[in-house]
Amino acid sequence: EARYNFKEIEPKWQRRWEASDLYRVTEDSDKPKFYCLEMFPYPSGNLHMGHVRNYSIGDVVARFKRMQGYNVLHPMGWDAFGLPAENAAIHRGIPPAEWTWSNIANMRRQLHAMGISYDWDREVATCHPNYYRWTQWLFLQMYKHGLAYRKKAAVNWCPSCVTVLANEQVVDGACERCHTPVMRKDLEQWFFRITAYAERLLSDLQQLPGWPEKVKIMQENWIGRSTGAEVIFRVEGSDEEIPVFTTRPDTLYGVTYMVLAPEHPLVAKLAAGTPQEKEVAGFVQAARYLSDLDRTATEKEKEGVFTGAYAINPVNNERVPIWIANYVLMEYGTGAVMGVPAHDQRDFEFARKYNLPVEVVIQPQGQELDGATMTAAYVEDGIMVNSGPFNGLPNREGIGKVTAYLESTGKGKARVNYRLRDWLISRQRYWGAPIPIIYCDHCGLVPVPEEDLPVILPEGVEFKPTGESPLKNCPEFVNTTCPRCGGPAQRETDTMDTFVCSSWYFLRYTSPHSQERAFARDKVDYWMNVDQYIGGVEHAILHLMYARFFTKALYDFGLLGVEEPFQNLLTQGMVLKDGSKMSKSKGNVVSPEEIIERYGADTARLFILFAAPPERDLEWSDQGVEGCYRFLNRVWRLVAAYADAVRRDGGTPVVNAPADRELWRLLHATIKKVTEDIEQRFNFNTAISAIMELVNGCYRYQDTVAENEQNLPLMGEVLRKLVTLLAPFAPHIAEELWQGLGGRESVHLESWPAYDPAALVEEEVTLVVQINGKVRDRMQVPAGLPEEEVKKLVLKREKVASLLAGQQVVKVIVVPDKLVNVVARW
Ligand code: ANZ
Ligand code: ZN
């Protein structure tokens, strides 16, 4: 009998599945649909263990659902635009397209070698003109609906990557990719108006019970909703007004100064002609080199300068100095803050540093605060004091009352503020989807007509990191004619953030070949939304927020019938080695290709699914891999030992003998456990251990039951079910063994086994009967029989009664399902 030769069977089945279109799907209204999606990879060149984990998890879900009778869409593609391709071009002279496509080819080959059940016919690559044409088209829809706009903005600028970064790509004040501190720079940029969806993005999180709580909390914090009021301060001696956003209108009488962000448009005007003018200009210049995070960090020294101008407090007409300071951000609220040092810690520190007055307006119950002597801001609740008509009110009530007063006098209004900023999508980069806009001297900004799409990314472009898009060096691209007047015009040379491309790829999978539209309405309606999305938690904010925004916008444009893209989300843990994340920089990488070469894809998949539940981090273990490989060999030998006999001696099993009944019970208990572990909890690890138990049970049966008494129809049934249960985890070996057991069609077309609840009951057990500790008898009783019943039964037995004749029963001790001991005396 042949040994387990994964090197032969894995490529063989991969070829046959491919040739028979086993995983190809089309819309089928007779079946319930299931859309199973793993986050598509960036084609860096090679699969890493994180990919292997992500796709193995997804493949179990897809195969399991397919066997349960669902019409399963399980696609794969490439998030193929982005910086690394461009860096390869700069450092190694390889054109980005060539680098990307050859990486895709290699990774596609590696994915095939893993035996994942993708419908490859639906493969997409975001860098293909057939794809980015529709990314451009979606940009135009955003533009048409007022959700894409251009403005000059102070942007995050990475001096090392020489590009603009989205707020989301700035981590701890530094570029997320190269960790260089980020600067501020004013540039004309394209934005998507995601802030128009802030409220829906927040409140619709409640419609997502199938998302991890931690991801929803991260999104909630990112959106950062605050309620309060906008209060309008007048500038003394001018018509200018400065609105401020505050969450504490109850402290309005405690304002002792006002602060503007250094970039606030009024700054230069206010300081003009004052003795402070020069100092102010110097301060503004310096602030550009500080990131938002550095500016607002609580441990950071608050610094500012007086502008020389004054504002008027609208409730008491007090005159307060206007300062500028690094702790106020232009992008938040109105870019201006009312300073209330007695009740805000940052204001307090600022006031103490620059000798500004501290005025208490909220008094704690039973305690007298003094602004001159207090050592920290009082930020708790209390009673309003020094607040004119509001004196004596609890401050929580005061918030509403002061706001109402401001509204009635036209000096302010209630306001909700979000931390979420509009999404900056321009990149001064080559390898991305060109923004389909033309600038005409005569007509101004003109969108490229839809029928002229795609705006093709030209080849043979020169790369010089200048901070401008390399497309600027390409006159054939830049120079064009105006679609409106036919005169000379220039193309936009910025490309789109790659997060734009990945915000709609799950829709393209539903009609990947369409030349007419981004996605066909009937197909997208059939498949959406994604029933199970699986990926890394590092995308908790960016990608998942943008994809939700796109889905909502397209719903509003009437192009989609759903408002949320991903019904259920599973965020997988990391793959660790020696306690830290597997990564090139740590030099602790185990390459999937090596593992597949040595043990086969089935072992690699099984190990990664067995080593930890999907959401937890997983520690790589060579012994663990070895163990999984031994297990598959054990399954192989077991099936090989019975395959011929089972094929000859088929039929429905008759289960009578106790050993047969035990094996039958174990089979059904295993089916139940594996089904529930996959379906309810994604506990693939415990599902796999249950399958291992079943294999042990089979070996026990083989070892303890004489060969001529072994129930071959039963064994056949058990092995066929065993192989079926194994199929989602280790698809190649399962297929090979299935054929060995006489299967005609693919095991992956089998129905998922159902268990028989009746088979789970352990029907009868044998009790040992003792009298005064000596074994005297045995009796068969129903399993789990209550103690009282056992006592009655044992005393009624003829043999026991005769042995006890003339004696007195003192007590009866019962060990349930095992033993009963009668204690008796003469
Ligand atoms: C006066 C005040 C008094 C404030 C008080 C707080 C406490 P969240 O909760 O994050 O929304 N603020 C407003 N705009 C700002 C900006 N552009 N840069 C820096 N700080 C800004 O915080 C809102 C509070 O942060 C606002 O309420 C304002 O300070 C400050 F006892 O106004 B408050
Ligand atoms: Zn024109």
mmCIF file with all atom_site columns, N, CA, C and O and ligand atoms in Angstrom, residues 440 442-443 482 484-485, ligand 2:
data_model
loop_
_atom_site.group_PDB
_atom_site.id
_atom_site.type_symbol
_atom_site.label_atom_id
_atom_site.label_alt_id
_atom_site.label_comp_id
_atom_site.label_asym_id
_atom_site.label_entity_id
_atom_site.label_seq_id
_atom_site.pdbx_PDB_ins_code
_atom_site.Cartn_x
_atom_site.Cartn_y
_atom_site.Cartn_z
_atom_site.occupancy
_atom_site.B_iso_or_equiv
_atom_site.pdbx_formal_charge
_atom_site.auth_seq_id
_atom_site.auth_comp_id
_atom_site.auth_asym_id
_atom_site.auth_atom_id
_atom_site.pdbx_PDB_model_num
ATOM   1  N  N  . CYS A 1 440 ? -8.368  73.323 -18.028 1.00 0.00 ? 440 CYS A N  1
ATOM   2  C  CA . CYS A 1 440 ? -8.360  74.107 -19.271 1.00 0.00 ? 440 CYS A CA 1
ATOM   3  C  C  . CYS A 1 440 ? -8.225  75.582 -18.894 1.00 0.00 ? 440 CYS A C  1
ATOM   4  O  O  . CYS A 1 440 ? -8.892  76.035 -17.971 1.00 0.00 ? 440 CYS A O  1
ATOM   5  N  N  . HIS A 1 442 ? -9.279  77.973 -20.365 1.00 0.00 ? 442 HIS A N  1
ATOM   6  C  CA . HIS A 1 442 ? -10.512 78.646 -20.736 1.00 0.00 ? 442 HIS A CA 1
ATOM   7  C  C  . HIS A 1 442 ? -11.697 78.194 -19.867 1.00 0.00 ? 442 HIS A C  1
ATOM   8  O  O  . HIS A 1 442 ? -12.432 79.004 -19.332 1.00 0.00 ? 442 HIS A O  1
ATOM   9  N  N  . CYS A 1 443 ? -11.859 76.855 -19.713 1.00 0.00 ? 443 CYS A N  1
ATOM   10 C  CA . CYS A 1 443 ? -13.043 76.312 -19.023 1.00 0.00 ? 443 CYS A CA 1
ATOM   11 C  C  . CYS A 1 443 ? -12.776 75.966 -17.565 1.00 0.00 ? 443 CYS A C  1
ATOM   12 O  O  . CYS A 1 443 ? -13.705 75.598 -16.850 1.00 0.00 ? 443 CYS A O  1
ATOM   13 N  N  . CYS A 1 482 ? -9.065  70.118 -24.283 1.00 0.00 ? 482 CYS A N  1
ATOM   14 C  CA . CYS A 1 482 ? -10.194 70.265 -23.369 1.00 0.00 ? 482 CYS A CA 1
ATOM   15 C  C  . CYS A 1 482 ? -11.410 69.570 -23.959 1.00 0.00 ? 482 CYS A C  1
ATOM   16 O  O  . CYS A 1 482 ? -11.768 69.819 -25.118 1.00 0.00 ? 482 CYS A O  1
ATOM   17 N  N  . ARG A 1 484 ? -14.325 70.119 -23.381 1.00 0.00 ? 484 ARG A N  1
ATOM   18 C  CA . ARG A 1 484 ? -15.450 71.040 -23.511 1.00 0.00 ? 484 ARG A CA 1
ATOM   19 C  C  . ARG A 1 484 ? -15.245 71.988 -24.712 1.00 0.00 ? 484 ARG A C  1
ATOM   20 O  O  . ARG A 1 484 ? -16.100 72.059 -25.572 1.00 0.00 ? 484 ARG A O  1
ATOM   21 N  N  . CYS A 1 485 ? -14.059 72.661 -24.770 1.00 0.00 ? 485 CYS A N  1
ATOM   22 C  CA . CYS A 1 485 ? -13.856 73.680 -25.818 1.00 0.00 ? 485 CYS A CA 1
ATOM   23 C  C  . CYS A 1 485 ? -12.875 73.238 -26.898 1.00 0.00 ? 485 CYS A C  1
ATOM   24 O  O  . CYS A 1 485 ? -12.701 73.942 -27.899 1.00 0.00 ? 485 CYS A O  1
HETATM 25 ZN ZN . ZN  B 2 .   ? -11.872 74.306 -22.264 1.00 0.00 ? 2   ZN  B ZN 1
#
